């Protein structure tokens, strides 16, 4: 695709993540804002069955209730930001009526492992399909996780809320992209239903000698997730909401013999844009144009999303 041609984009789903209705302020944590602020993309269509309720003025954009209504438009990229329960049917309609060269799907792709597999089958002829695990496109956070683990930090905890498929999947996608496929998965506690299609549960994922525990918390405690890794020199903590990492050194415990504690002082490193979709769209632009300078460790593929589903299904047994 020529570099002087903008990427024609169709946004499917114009609610929480599509338009940013769940956000307190206007940020790049929505697909609409991310597309509008990136000079390489042109939003040409928005599809939402409740289009009459939107009440937004964008005369250059065609609004429609169904994908079939915009089938005469040329579209390079389709962004699926509608409810997860509709993803499979949406993918089927996209292939039938628009057949874009690239598709970005909101995580977690499907509600179940089987649904994810059906979506993979449906989209097998689409050249580029990626998933919106946004931190997997941010080289700064990927490098920090990789470096920390390479220093011998072989134990960790991921605190998450609002469902294993919905939110623990963020941490899983990030860690699997760094460590590779898990060697073992097992449940620590009984599951509690977060929503009809998702559960909160405590489970462990092992990557050889590295063991990561996933601990479910109440939604009013943590709205997303945080990762803490422990090693011979101390701890490394990443809090998604703060967009920063924190390193603490290990020191001898002042009370107990042969025990250690962490220093009160810490080294804080800012990791900007870990919550926004900025890096996702920068990555997509390069993929669609066929650029060769994409970081090989960046991105979140359908295969990665399927592996995340596999891990969570094993943890639920």
PDB file of C-alpha atoms in Angstrom:
ATOM      1  CA  UNK A   1       0.000   0.000   0.000  1.00  0.00           C
ATOM      2  CA  UNK A   2       1.478   3.414  -0.962  1.00  0.00           C
ATOM      3  CA  UNK A   3       2.696   5.540   1.951  1.00  0.00           C
ATOM      4  CA  UNK A   4       0.956   8.636   0.609  1.00  0.00           C
ATOM      5  CA  UNK A   5      -2.456   6.944   0.799  1.00  0.00           C
ATOM      6  CA  UNK A   6      -4.405   6.988   4.036  1.00  0.00           C
ATOM      7  CA  UNK A   7      -5.793   3.761   5.462  1.00  0.00           C
ATOM      8  CA  UNK A   8      -9.572   3.702   4.985  1.00  0.00           C
ATOM      9  CA  UNK A   9     -11.105   2.469   8.235  1.00  0.00           C
ATOM     10  CA  UNK A  10     -14.513   1.136   9.252  1.00  0.00           C
ATOM     11  CA  UNK A  11     -15.305   1.099  12.977  1.00  0.00           C
ATOM     12  CA  UNK A  12     -17.824  -1.536  14.064  1.00  0.00           C
ATOM     13  CA  UNK A  13     -19.247  -0.780  17.486  1.00  0.00           C
ATOM     14  CA  UNK A  14     -19.571   2.766  18.782  1.00  0.00           C
ATOM     15  CA  UNK A  15     -19.978   2.327  22.518  1.00  0.00           C
ATOM     16  CA  UNK A  16     -17.550   1.977  25.420  1.00  0.00           C
ATOM     17  CA  UNK A  17     -14.354   1.085  23.573  1.00  0.00           C
ATOM     18  CA  UNK A  18     -15.342   2.268  20.111  1.00  0.00           C
ATOM     19  CA  UNK A  19     -16.367   5.798  21.043  1.00  0.00           C
ATOM     20  CA  UNK A  20     -14.918   5.888  24.557  1.00  0.00           C
ATOM     21  CA  UNK A  21     -18.182   6.108  26.499  1.00  0.00           C
ATOM     22  CA  UNK A  22     -16.521   4.401  29.482  1.00  0.00           C
ATOM     23  CA  UNK A  23     -13.845   7.107  29.788  1.00  0.00           C
ATOM     24  CA  UNK A  24     -13.946  10.104  32.127  1.00  0.00           C
ATOM     25  CA  UNK A  25     -11.930  12.257  29.723  1.00  0.00           C
ATOM     26  CA  UNK A  26     -11.194  12.302  26.005  1.00  0.00           C
ATOM     27  CA  UNK A  27      -8.089  10.119  25.570  1.00  0.00           C
ATOM     28  CA  UNK A  28      -6.605   7.690  23.070  1.00  0.00           C
ATOM     29  CA  UNK A  29      -8.127   4.794  25.013  1.00  0.00           C
ATOM     30  CA  UNK A  30     -10.879   4.654  22.395  1.00  0.00           C
ATOM     31  CA  UNK A  31     -10.730   3.604  18.761  1.00  0.00           C
ATOM     32  CA  UNK A  32     -12.484   6.744  17.562  1.00  0.00           C
ATOM     33  CA  UNK A  33      -9.941   9.053  19.167  1.00  0.00           C
ATOM     34  CA  UNK A  34      -6.996   6.885  18.096  1.00  0.00           C
ATOM     35  CA  UNK A  35      -8.123   6.950  14.470  1.00  0.00           C
ATOM     36  CA  UNK A  36      -8.928  10.667  14.480  1.00  0.00           C
ATOM     37  CA  UNK A  37      -5.526  11.652  15.904  1.00  0.00           C
ATOM     38  CA  UNK A  38      -3.452   9.468  13.575  1.00  0.00           C
ATOM     39  CA  UNK A  39      -2.789  11.171  10.244  1.00  0.00           C
ATOM     40  CA  UNK A  40      -2.367   7.827   8.478  1.00  0.00           C
ATOM     41  CA  UNK A  41      -5.982   6.728   8.993  1.00  0.00           C
ATOM     42  CA  UNK A  42      -9.278   8.007   7.602  1.00  0.00           C
ATOM     43  CA  UNK A  43     -12.504   6.943   9.308  1.00  0.00           C
ATOM     44  CA  UNK A  44     -14.951   6.340   6.459  1.00  0.00           C
ATOM     45  CA  UNK A  45     -17.714   4.379   8.193  1.00  0.00           C
ATOM     46  CA  UNK A  46     -19.178   3.548  11.603  1.00  0.00           C
ATOM     47  CA  UNK A  47     -21.490   0.559  12.035  1.00  0.00           C
ATOM     48  CA  UNK A  48     -23.678   0.195  15.114  1.00  0.00           C
ATOM     49  CA  UNK A  49     -27.224  -1.219  15.386  1.00  0.00           C
ATOM     50  CA  UNK A  50     -28.210   1.636  17.718  1.00  0.00           C
ATOM     51  CA  UNK A  51     -26.923   4.320  15.396  1.00  0.00           C
ATOM     52  CA  UNK A  52     -29.879   6.665  16.065  1.00  0.00           C
ATOM     53  CA  UNK A  53     -28.809   7.044  19.682  1.00  0.00           C
ATOM     54  CA  UNK A  54     -25.293   8.238  18.935  1.00  0.00           C
ATOM     55  CA  UNK A  55     -25.947  11.932  18.378  1.00  0.00           C
ATOM     56  CA  UNK A  56     -22.506  12.815  17.016  1.00  0.00           C
ATOM     57  CA  UNK A  57     -21.720  15.031  14.023  1.00  0.00           C
ATOM     58  CA  UNK A  58     -19.122  13.679  11.580  1.00  0.00           C
ATOM     59  CA  UNK A  59     -20.364  14.506   8.070  1.00  0.00           C
ATOM     60  CA  UNK A  60     -17.387  12.808   6.380  1.00  0.00           C
ATOM     61  CA  UNK A  61     -18.266   9.459   7.968  1.00  0.00           C
ATOM     62  CA  UNK A  62     -21.050   7.163   6.823  1.00  0.00           C
ATOM     63  CA  UNK A  63     -23.101   5.818   9.737  1.00  0.00           C
ATOM     64  CA  UNK A  64     -24.976   2.559   9.290  1.00  0.00           C
ATOM     65  CA  UNK A  65     -26.750  -0.107  11.317  1.00  0.00           C
ATOM     66  CA  UNK A  66     -25.293  -3.079   9.439  1.00  0.00           C
ATOM     67  CA  UNK A  67     -22.084  -3.949   7.612  1.00  0.00           C
ATOM     68  CA  UNK A  68     -24.081  -4.753   4.491  1.00  0.00           C
ATOM     69  CA  UNK A  69     -25.150  -1.088   4.256  1.00  0.00           C
ATOM     70  CA  UNK A  70     -21.528   0.027   3.708  1.00  0.00           C
ATOM     71  CA  UNK A  71     -20.456  -2.794   1.384  1.00  0.00           C
ATOM     72  CA  UNK A  72     -19.968  -0.390  -1.527  1.00  0.00           C
ATOM     73  CA  UNK A  73     -17.199   1.443   0.362  1.00  0.00           C
ATOM     74  CA  UNK A  74     -13.534   0.610  -0.082  1.00  0.00           C
ATOM     75  CA  UNK A  75     -12.122  -0.322   3.329  1.00  0.00           C
ATOM     76  CA  UNK A  76      -8.528  -1.248   4.201  1.00  0.00           C
ATOM     77  CA  UNK A  77      -9.049  -1.790   7.924  1.00  0.00           C
ATOM     78  CA  UNK A  78     -12.056  -2.944   9.924  1.00  0.00           C
ATOM     79  CA  UNK A  79     -12.005  -2.420  13.694  1.00  0.00           C
ATOM     80  CA  UNK A  80     -14.264  -4.751  15.689  1.00  0.00           C
ATOM     81  CA  UNK A  81     -15.253  -2.960  18.903  1.00  0.00           C
ATOM     82  CA  UNK A  82     -18.757  -4.370  19.344  1.00  0.00           C
ATOM     83  CA  UNK A  83     -19.730  -6.695  22.242  1.00  0.00           C
ATOM     84  CA  UNK A  84     -17.667  -9.897  22.372  1.00  0.00           C
ATOM     85  CA  UNK A  85     -20.826 -11.978  22.023  1.00  0.00           C
ATOM     86  CA  UNK A  86     -21.263 -10.566  18.488  1.00  0.00           C
ATOM     87  CA  UNK A  87     -17.660 -10.984  17.276  1.00  0.00           C
ATOM     88  CA  UNK A  88     -18.158 -14.254  15.388  1.00  0.00           C
ATOM     89  CA  UNK A  89     -21.167 -13.003  13.421  1.00  0.00           C
ATOM     90  CA  UNK A  90     -19.420  -9.667  12.801  1.00  0.00           C
ATOM     91  CA  UNK A  91     -16.389 -11.450  11.346  1.00  0.00           C
ATOM     92  CA  UNK A  92     -18.656 -13.489   9.085  1.00  0.00           C
ATOM     93  CA  UNK A  93     -20.396 -10.337   7.824  1.00  0.00           C
ATOM     94  CA  UNK A  94     -17.063  -8.580   7.270  1.00  0.00           C
ATOM     95  CA  UNK A  95     -15.713 -11.373   5.101  1.00  0.00           C
ATOM     96  CA  UNK A  96     -18.971 -11.516   3.135  1.00  0.00           C
ATOM     97  CA  UNK A  97     -19.555  -7.805   2.528  1.00  0.00           C
ATOM     98  CA  UNK A  98     -16.311  -5.821   2.982  1.00  0.00           C
ATOM     99  CA  UNK A  99     -13.354  -8.219   2.849  1.00  0.00           C
ATOM    100  CA  UNK A 100     -10.796  -5.711   4.224  1.00  0.00           C
ATOM    101  CA  UNK A 101      -7.068  -6.404   4.039  1.00  0.00           C
ATOM    102  CA  UNK A 102      -6.714  -5.962   7.816  1.00  0.00           C
ATOM    103  CA  UNK A 103      -8.874  -6.472  10.908  1.00  0.00           C
ATOM    104  CA  UNK A 104      -8.289  -5.295  14.473  1.00  0.00           C
ATOM    105  CA  UNK A 105     -10.387  -7.212  17.026  1.00  0.00           C
ATOM    106  CA  UNK A 106     -11.050  -6.085  20.575  1.00  0.00           C
ATOM    107  CA  UNK A 107      -9.853  -8.617  23.127  1.00  0.00           C
ATOM    108  CA  UNK A 108     -10.641 -11.318  24.115  1.00  0.00           C
ATOM    109  CA  UNK A 109     -11.717 -12.257  20.527  1.00  0.00           C
ATOM    110  CA  UNK A 110     -14.462 -14.704  21.586  1.00  0.00           C
ATOM    111  CA  UNK A 111     -16.379 -15.703  24.686  1.00  0.00           C
ATOM    112  CA  UNK A 112     -14.985 -19.238  24.619  1.00  0.00           C
ATOM    113  CA  UNK A 113     -12.082 -21.211  23.194  1.00  0.00           C
ATOM    114  CA  UNK A 114     -14.383 -22.791  20.616  1.00  0.00           C
ATOM    115  CA  UNK A 115     -15.696 -19.402  19.508  1.00  0.00           C
ATOM    116  CA  UNK A 116     -12.135 -18.115  19.159  1.00  0.00           C
ATOM    117  CA  UNK A 117     -11.328 -21.132  16.985  1.00  0.00           C
ATOM    118  CA  UNK A 118     -14.359 -20.420  14.767  1.00  0.00           C
ATOM    119  CA  UNK A 119     -13.268 -16.800  14.345  1.00  0.00           C
ATOM    120  CA  UNK A 120      -9.763 -17.936  13.343  1.00  0.00           C
ATOM    121  CA  UNK A 121     -11.298 -20.217  10.720  1.00  0.00           C
ATOM    122  CA  UNK A 122     -13.570 -17.443   9.439  1.00  0.00           C
ATOM    123  CA  UNK A 123     -10.694 -14.971   9.020  1.00  0.00           C
ATOM    124  CA  UNK A 124      -8.030 -17.307   7.639  1.00  0.00           C
ATOM    125  CA  UNK A 125      -8.002 -15.541   4.251  1.00  0.00           C
ATOM    126  CA  UNK A 126      -7.602 -12.027   5.718  1.00  0.00           C
ATOM    127  CA  UNK A 127      -3.911 -10.995   5.350  1.00  0.00           C
ATOM    128  CA  UNK A 128      -3.613  -9.111   8.651  1.00  0.00           C
ATOM    129  CA  UNK A 129      -5.590  -9.899  11.810  1.00  0.00           C
ATOM    130  CA  UNK A 130      -4.432  -8.525  15.166  1.00  0.00           C
ATOM    131  CA  UNK A 131      -5.922  -8.270  18.652  1.00  0.00           C
ATOM    132  CA  UNK A 132      -6.158  -5.170  20.829  1.00  0.00           C
ATOM    133  CA  UNK A 133      -4.003  -6.250  23.758  1.00  0.00           C
ATOM    134  CA  UNK A 134      -2.552  -2.756  23.671  1.00  0.00           C
ATOM    135  CA  UNK A 135       0.498  -3.323  25.899  1.00  0.00           C
ATOM    136  CA  UNK A 136       1.780  -5.981  23.506  1.00  0.00           C
ATOM    137  CA  UNK A 137       2.428  -3.195  21.001  1.00  0.00           C
ATOM    138  CA  UNK A 138       4.395  -1.018  23.440  1.00  0.00           C
ATOM    139  CA  UNK A 139       8.073  -1.928  23.147  1.00  0.00           C
ATOM    140  CA  UNK A 140       8.914  -0.188  26.432  1.00  0.00           C
ATOM    141  CA  UNK A 141       6.730  -2.440  28.575  1.00  0.00           C
ATOM    142  CA  UNK A 142       7.662  -5.562  26.590  1.00  0.00           C
ATOM    143  CA  UNK A 143      11.366  -4.834  27.058  1.00  0.00           C
ATOM    144  CA  UNK A 144      11.003  -4.156  30.774  1.00  0.00           C
ATOM    145  CA  UNK A 145       9.208  -7.455  31.360  1.00  0.00           C
ATOM    146  CA  UNK A 146      11.778  -9.352  29.278  1.00  0.00           C
ATOM    147  CA  UNK A 147      14.745  -7.684  31.002  1.00  0.00           C
ATOM    148  CA  UNK A 148      13.325  -8.228  34.486  1.00  0.00           C
ATOM    149  CA  UNK A 149      12.739 -11.937  33.903  1.00  0.00           C
ATOM    150  CA  UNK A 150      16.184 -12.347  32.323  1.00  0.00           C
ATOM    151  CA  UNK A 151      17.707 -11.043  35.580  1.00  0.00           C
ATOM    152  CA  UNK A 152      16.309 -14.066  37.416  1.00  0.00           C
ATOM    153  CA  UNK A 153      12.930 -12.735  38.532  1.00  0.00           C
ATOM    154  CA  UNK A 154      11.218 -16.108  38.371  1.00  0.00           C
ATOM    155  CA  UNK A 155       8.185 -15.586  40.623  1.00  0.00           C
ATOM    156  CA  UNK A 156       5.331 -13.197  40.087  1.00  0.00           C
ATOM    157  CA  UNK A 157       1.753 -12.197  40.773  1.00  0.00           C
ATOM    158  CA  UNK A 158      -0.814 -10.684  38.427  1.00  0.00           C
ATOM    159  CA  UNK A 159      -3.728  -9.005  40.222  1.00  0.00           C
ATOM    160  CA  UNK A 160      -6.795  -8.622  38.040  1.00  0.00           C
ATOM    161  CA  UNK A 161     -10.512  -7.926  38.250  1.00  0.00           C
ATOM    162  CA  UNK A 162     -13.672  -8.105  36.161  1.00  0.00           C
ATOM    163  CA  UNK A 163     -13.248 -11.622  34.797  1.00  0.00           C
ATOM    164  CA  UNK A 164     -10.424 -13.910  33.697  1.00  0.00           C
ATOM    165  CA  UNK A 165     -11.268 -13.764  29.984  1.00  0.00           C
ATOM    166  CA  UNK A 166     -11.955 -10.034  30.098  1.00  0.00           C
ATOM    167  CA  UNK A 167      -8.990  -8.802  32.146  1.00  0.00           C
ATOM    168  CA  UNK A 168      -6.595 -11.543  33.288  1.00  0.00           C
ATOM    169  CA  UNK A 169      -6.113 -12.085  29.560  1.00  0.00           C
ATOM    170  CA  UNK A 170      -4.205  -8.768  29.391  1.00  0.00           C
ATOM    171  CA  UNK A 171      -1.504 -10.080  31.721  1.00  0.00           C
ATOM    172  CA  UNK A 172      -1.455 -13.494  30.059  1.00  0.00           C
ATOM    173  CA  UNK A 173      -1.006 -12.045  26.568  1.00  0.00           C
ATOM    174  CA  UNK A 174       1.853  -9.859  27.761  1.00  0.00           C
ATOM    175  CA  UNK A 175       3.711 -12.593  29.653  1.00  0.00           C
ATOM    176  CA  UNK A 176       3.200 -15.302  27.008  1.00  0.00           C
ATOM    177  CA  UNK A 177       4.623 -12.970  24.358  1.00  0.00           C
ATOM    178  CA  UNK A 178       7.812 -12.685  26.449  1.00  0.00           C
ATOM    179  CA  UNK A 179       8.151 -16.206  27.897  1.00  0.00           C
ATOM    180  CA  UNK A 180       6.490 -18.342  25.240  1.00  0.00           C
ATOM    181  CA  UNK A 181       3.965 -21.121  25.768  1.00  0.00           C
ATOM    182  CA  UNK A 182       3.198 -22.166  29.363  1.00  0.00           C
ATOM    183  CA  UNK A 183       4.409 -25.546  30.582  1.00  0.00           C
ATOM    184  CA  UNK A 184       1.694 -25.972  33.207  1.00  0.00           C
ATOM    185  CA  UNK A 185      -1.601 -24.384  34.319  1.00  0.00           C
ATOM    186  CA  UNK A 186      -3.641 -25.150  37.428  1.00  0.00           C
ATOM    187  CA  UNK A 187      -6.422 -23.579  39.499  1.00  0.00           C
ATOM    188  CA  UNK A 188      -5.836 -22.329  43.047  1.00  0.00           C
ATOM    189  CA  UNK A 189      -9.405 -21.555  44.096  1.00  0.00           C
ATOM    190  CA  UNK A 190     -12.997 -22.120  43.110  1.00  0.00           C
ATOM    191  CA  UNK A 191     -14.330 -19.729  40.510  1.00  0.00           C
ATOM    192  CA  UNK A 192     -16.918 -17.027  41.117  1.00  0.00           C
ATOM    193  CA  UNK A 193     -19.062 -15.856  38.232  1.00  0.00           C
ATOM    194  CA  UNK A 194     -18.253 -12.287  37.216  1.00  0.00           C
ATOM    195  CA  UNK A 195     -20.758 -12.279  34.342  1.00  0.00           C
ATOM    196  CA  UNK A 196     -22.661 -15.000  32.427  1.00  0.00           C
ATOM    197  CA  UNK A 197     -19.698 -15.694  30.137  1.00  0.00           C
ATOM    198  CA  UNK A 198     -16.751 -14.999  32.459  1.00  0.00           C
ATOM    199  CA  UNK A 199     -15.386 -15.943  35.869  1.00  0.00           C
ATOM    200  CA  UNK A 200     -12.999 -14.670  38.513  1.00  0.00           C
ATOM    201  CA  UNK A 201     -10.611 -17.333  39.733  1.00  0.00           C
ATOM    202  CA  UNK A 202      -7.127 -17.675  41.192  1.00  0.00           C
ATOM    203  CA  UNK A 203      -4.767 -19.776  39.091  1.00  0.00           C
ATOM    204  CA  UNK A 204      -1.082 -20.423  38.408  1.00  0.00           C
ATOM    205  CA  UNK A 205       0.712 -20.424  35.056  1.00  0.00           C
ATOM    206  CA  UNK A 206       4.198 -21.935  34.873  1.00  0.00           C
ATOM    207  CA  UNK A 207       6.812 -21.265  32.216  1.00  0.00           C
ATOM    208  CA  UNK A 208       9.516 -23.762  33.102  1.00  0.00           C
ATOM    209  CA  UNK A 209      11.068 -22.443  36.328  1.00  0.00           C
ATOM    210  CA  UNK A 210       9.060 -19.212  36.189  1.00  0.00           C
ATOM    211  CA  UNK A 211       5.762 -19.285  38.089  1.00  0.00           C
ATOM    212  CA  UNK A 212       3.119 -16.558  37.785  1.00  0.00           C
ATOM    213  CA  UNK A 213       0.063 -16.537  40.068  1.00  0.00           C
ATOM    214  CA  UNK A 214      -3.102 -14.788  38.872  1.00  0.00           C
ATOM    215  CA  UNK A 215      -5.177 -13.434  41.761  1.00  0.00           C
ATOM    216  CA  UNK A 216      -8.718 -12.108  41.267  1.00  0.00           C
ATOM    217  CA  UNK A 217      -9.734  -8.975  43.171  1.00  0.00           C
ATOM    218  CA  UNK A 218     -12.966  -7.035  43.516  1.00  0.00           C
ATOM    219  CA  UNK A 219     -13.659  -4.485  40.801  1.00  0.00           C
ATOM    220  CA  UNK A 220     -13.703  -1.612  43.308  1.00  0.00           C
ATOM    221  CA  UNK A 221     -10.132  -2.526  44.299  1.00  0.00           C
ATOM    222  CA  UNK A 222      -8.491  -2.716  40.875  1.00  0.00           C
ATOM    223  CA  UNK A 223     -10.094  -1.632  37.628  1.00  0.00           C
ATOM    224  CA  UNK A 224      -7.528  -3.312  35.396  1.00  0.00           C
ATOM    225  CA  UNK A 225      -4.456  -5.263  36.482  1.00  0.00           C
ATOM    226  CA  UNK A 226      -0.984  -5.015  37.993  1.00  0.00           C
ATOM    227  CA  UNK A 227       2.061  -7.270  37.711  1.00  0.00           C
ATOM    228  CA  UNK A 228       4.710  -7.817  40.385  1.00  0.00           C
ATOM    229  CA  UNK A 229       7.803  -9.941  39.735  1.00  0.00           C
ATOM    230  CA  UNK A 230      10.204 -11.098  42.453  1.00  0.00           C
ATOM    231  CA  UNK A 231      13.841 -12.103  42.114  1.00  0.00           C
ATOM    232  CA  UNK A 232      17.223 -12.257  43.850  1.00  0.00           C
ATOM    233  CA  UNK A 233      17.695  -8.482  43.791  1.00  0.00           C
ATOM    234  CA  UNK A 234      14.213  -7.295  44.752  1.00  0.00           C
ATOM    235  CA  UNK A 235      10.877  -6.676  43.052  1.00  0.00           C
ATOM    236  CA  UNK A 236       9.562  -5.089  39.851  1.00  0.00           C
ATOM    237  CA  UNK A 237       6.012  -3.749  39.847  1.00  0.00           C
ATOM    238  CA  UNK A 238       3.898  -2.516  36.947  1.00  0.00           C
ATOM    239  CA  UNK A 239       0.550  -0.863  37.636  1.00  0.00           C
ATOM    240  CA  UNK A 240      -1.550  -0.400  34.507  1.00  0.00           C
ATOM    241  CA  UNK A 241      -3.493   2.535  35.906  1.00  0.00           C
ATOM    242  CA  UNK A 242      -0.353   4.510  36.802  1.00  0.00           C
ATOM    243  CA  UNK A 243       1.476   3.803  33.509  1.00  0.00           C
ATOM    244  CA  UNK A 244       4.781   3.266  35.294  1.00  0.00           C
ATOM    245  CA  UNK A 245       7.031   0.590  36.749  1.00  0.00           C
ATOM    246  CA  UNK A 246       8.620   0.524  40.185  1.00  0.00           C
ATOM    247  CA  UNK A 247      11.804  -1.287  41.260  1.00  0.00           C
ATOM    248  CA  UNK A 248      12.590  -2.039  44.918  1.00  0.00           C
ATOM    249  CA  UNK A 249      15.829  -3.577  46.177  1.00  0.00           C
ATOM    250  CA  UNK A 250      16.062  -6.573  48.476  1.00  0.00           C
ATOM    251  CA  UNK A 251      17.625  -5.981  51.913  1.00  0.00           C
ATOM    252  CA  UNK A 252      18.090  -8.055  55.051  1.00  0.00           C
ATOM    253  CA  UNK A 253      14.983  -8.164  57.189  1.00  0.00           C
ATOM    254  CA  UNK A 254      15.466  -6.002  60.330  1.00  0.00           C
ATOM    255  CA  UNK A 255      13.641  -8.519  62.558  1.00  0.00           C
ATOM    256  CA  UNK A 256      13.999 -12.077  61.276  1.00  0.00           C
ATOM    257  CA  UNK A 257      17.243 -14.015  60.727  1.00  0.00           C
ATOM    258  CA  UNK A 258      17.798 -15.270  57.207  1.00  0.00           C
ATOM    259  CA  UNK A 259      14.820 -13.344  55.828  1.00  0.00           C
ATOM    260  CA  UNK A 260      14.633 -10.410  53.447  1.00  0.00           C
ATOM    261  CA  UNK A 261      12.362  -7.431  52.866  1.00  0.00           C
ATOM    262  CA  UNK A 262      12.071  -4.668  50.282  1.00  0.00           C
ATOM    263  CA  UNK A 263      13.393  -1.132  50.605  1.00  0.00           C
ATOM    264  CA  UNK A 264      10.964   1.713  51.189  1.00  0.00           C
ATOM    265  CA  UNK A 265      12.608   3.755  48.456  1.00  0.00           C
ATOM    266  CA  UNK A 266      12.043   2.716  44.864  1.00  0.00           C
ATOM    267  CA  UNK A 267      13.155   3.573  41.352  1.00  0.00           C
ATOM    268  CA  UNK A 268      10.186   4.666  39.266  1.00  0.00           C
ATOM    269  CA  UNK A 269      10.193   4.566  35.466  1.00  0.00           C
ATOM    270  CA  UNK A 270       7.416   6.143  33.433  1.00  0.00           C
ATOM    271  CA  UNK A 271       5.972   3.963  30.666  1.00  0.00           C
ATOM    272  CA  UNK A 272       3.664   6.332  28.775  1.00  0.00           C
ATOM    273  CA  UNK A 273       0.831   5.215  26.517  1.00  0.00           C
ATOM    274  CA  UNK A 274       0.509   1.726  28.056  1.00  0.00           C
ATOM    275  CA  UNK A 275      -3.249   2.230  28.368  1.00  0.00           C
ATOM    276  CA  UNK A 276      -3.857   4.018  25.074  1.00  0.00           C
ATOM    277  CA  UNK A 277      -4.148   2.437  21.638  1.00  0.00           C
ATOM    278  CA  UNK A 278      -1.458   4.672  20.090  1.00  0.00           C
ATOM    279  CA  UNK A 279       1.096   1.898  19.582  1.00  0.00           C
ATOM    280  CA  UNK A 280      -1.582  -0.444  18.216  1.00  0.00           C
ATOM    281  CA  UNK A 281      -2.412   1.879  15.347  1.00  0.00           C
ATOM    282  CA  UNK A 282       1.248   2.699  14.681  1.00  0.00           C
ATOM    283  CA  UNK A 283       1.892  -1.033  14.390  1.00  0.00           C
ATOM    284  CA  UNK A 284      -1.143  -1.521  12.142  1.00  0.00           C
ATOM    285  CA  UNK A 285      -0.013   1.199   9.784  1.00  0.00           C
ATOM    286  CA  UNK A 286       3.328  -0.563   9.291  1.00  0.00           C
ATOM    287  CA  UNK A 287       1.721  -3.981   8.855  1.00  0.00           C
ATOM    288  CA  UNK A 288      -0.809  -2.754   6.310  1.00  0.00           C
ATOM    289  CA  UNK A 289       1.856  -0.869   4.338  1.00  0.00           C
ATOM    290  CA  UNK A 290       4.247  -3.828   4.491  1.00  0.00           C
ATOM    291  CA  UNK A 291       7.019  -1.968   6.324  1.00  0.00           C
ATOM    292  CA  UNK A 292       9.974  -4.126   7.331  1.00  0.00           C
ATOM    293  CA  UNK A 293      10.993  -2.263  10.499  1.00  0.00           C
ATOM    294  CA  UNK A 294       8.303  -3.710  12.806  1.00  0.00           C
ATOM    295  CA  UNK A 295       9.684  -4.930  16.120  1.00  0.00           C
ATOM    296  CA  UNK A 296       9.548  -8.745  15.918  1.00  0.00           C
ATOM    297  CA  UNK A 297       8.349  -9.087  19.526  1.00  0.00           C
ATOM    298  CA  UNK A 298       5.536  -6.540  19.194  1.00  0.00           C
ATOM    299  CA  UNK A 299       1.894  -7.206  18.466  1.00  0.00           C
ATOM    300  CA  UNK A 300      -0.828  -9.649  19.434  1.00  0.00           C
ATOM    301  CA  UNK A 301      -1.889 -12.226  16.858  1.00  0.00           C
ATOM    302  CA  UNK A 302      -4.941 -14.460  16.665  1.00  0.00           C
ATOM    303  CA  UNK A 303      -2.679 -17.372  17.600  1.00  0.00           C
ATOM    304  CA  UNK A 304      -1.674 -15.568  20.799  1.00  0.00           C
ATOM    305  CA  UNK A 305      -5.321 -14.846  21.631  1.00  0.00           C
ATOM    306  CA  UNK A 306      -6.163 -18.515  21.087  1.00  0.00           C
ATOM    307  CA  UNK A 307      -3.361 -19.544  23.460  1.00  0.00           C
ATOM    308  CA  UNK A 308      -4.700 -17.122  26.086  1.00  0.00           C
ATOM    309  CA  UNK A 309      -8.123 -18.767  25.748  1.00  0.00           C
ATOM    310  CA  UNK A 310      -6.520 -22.202  26.110  1.00  0.00           C
ATOM    311  CA  UNK A 311      -4.768 -21.219  29.349  1.00  0.00           C
ATOM    312  CA  UNK A 312      -7.927 -19.803  30.924  1.00  0.00           C
ATOM    313  CA  UNK A 313      -9.980 -22.841  29.914  1.00  0.00           C
ATOM    314  CA  UNK A 314      -7.383 -25.104  31.579  1.00  0.00           C
ATOM    315  CA  UNK A 315      -7.440 -22.917  34.691  1.00  0.00           C
ATOM    316  CA  UNK A 316     -11.215 -23.265  34.967  1.00  0.00           C
ATOM    317  CA  UNK A 317     -11.107 -27.079  35.107  1.00  0.00           C
TER     318      UNK A 317
END
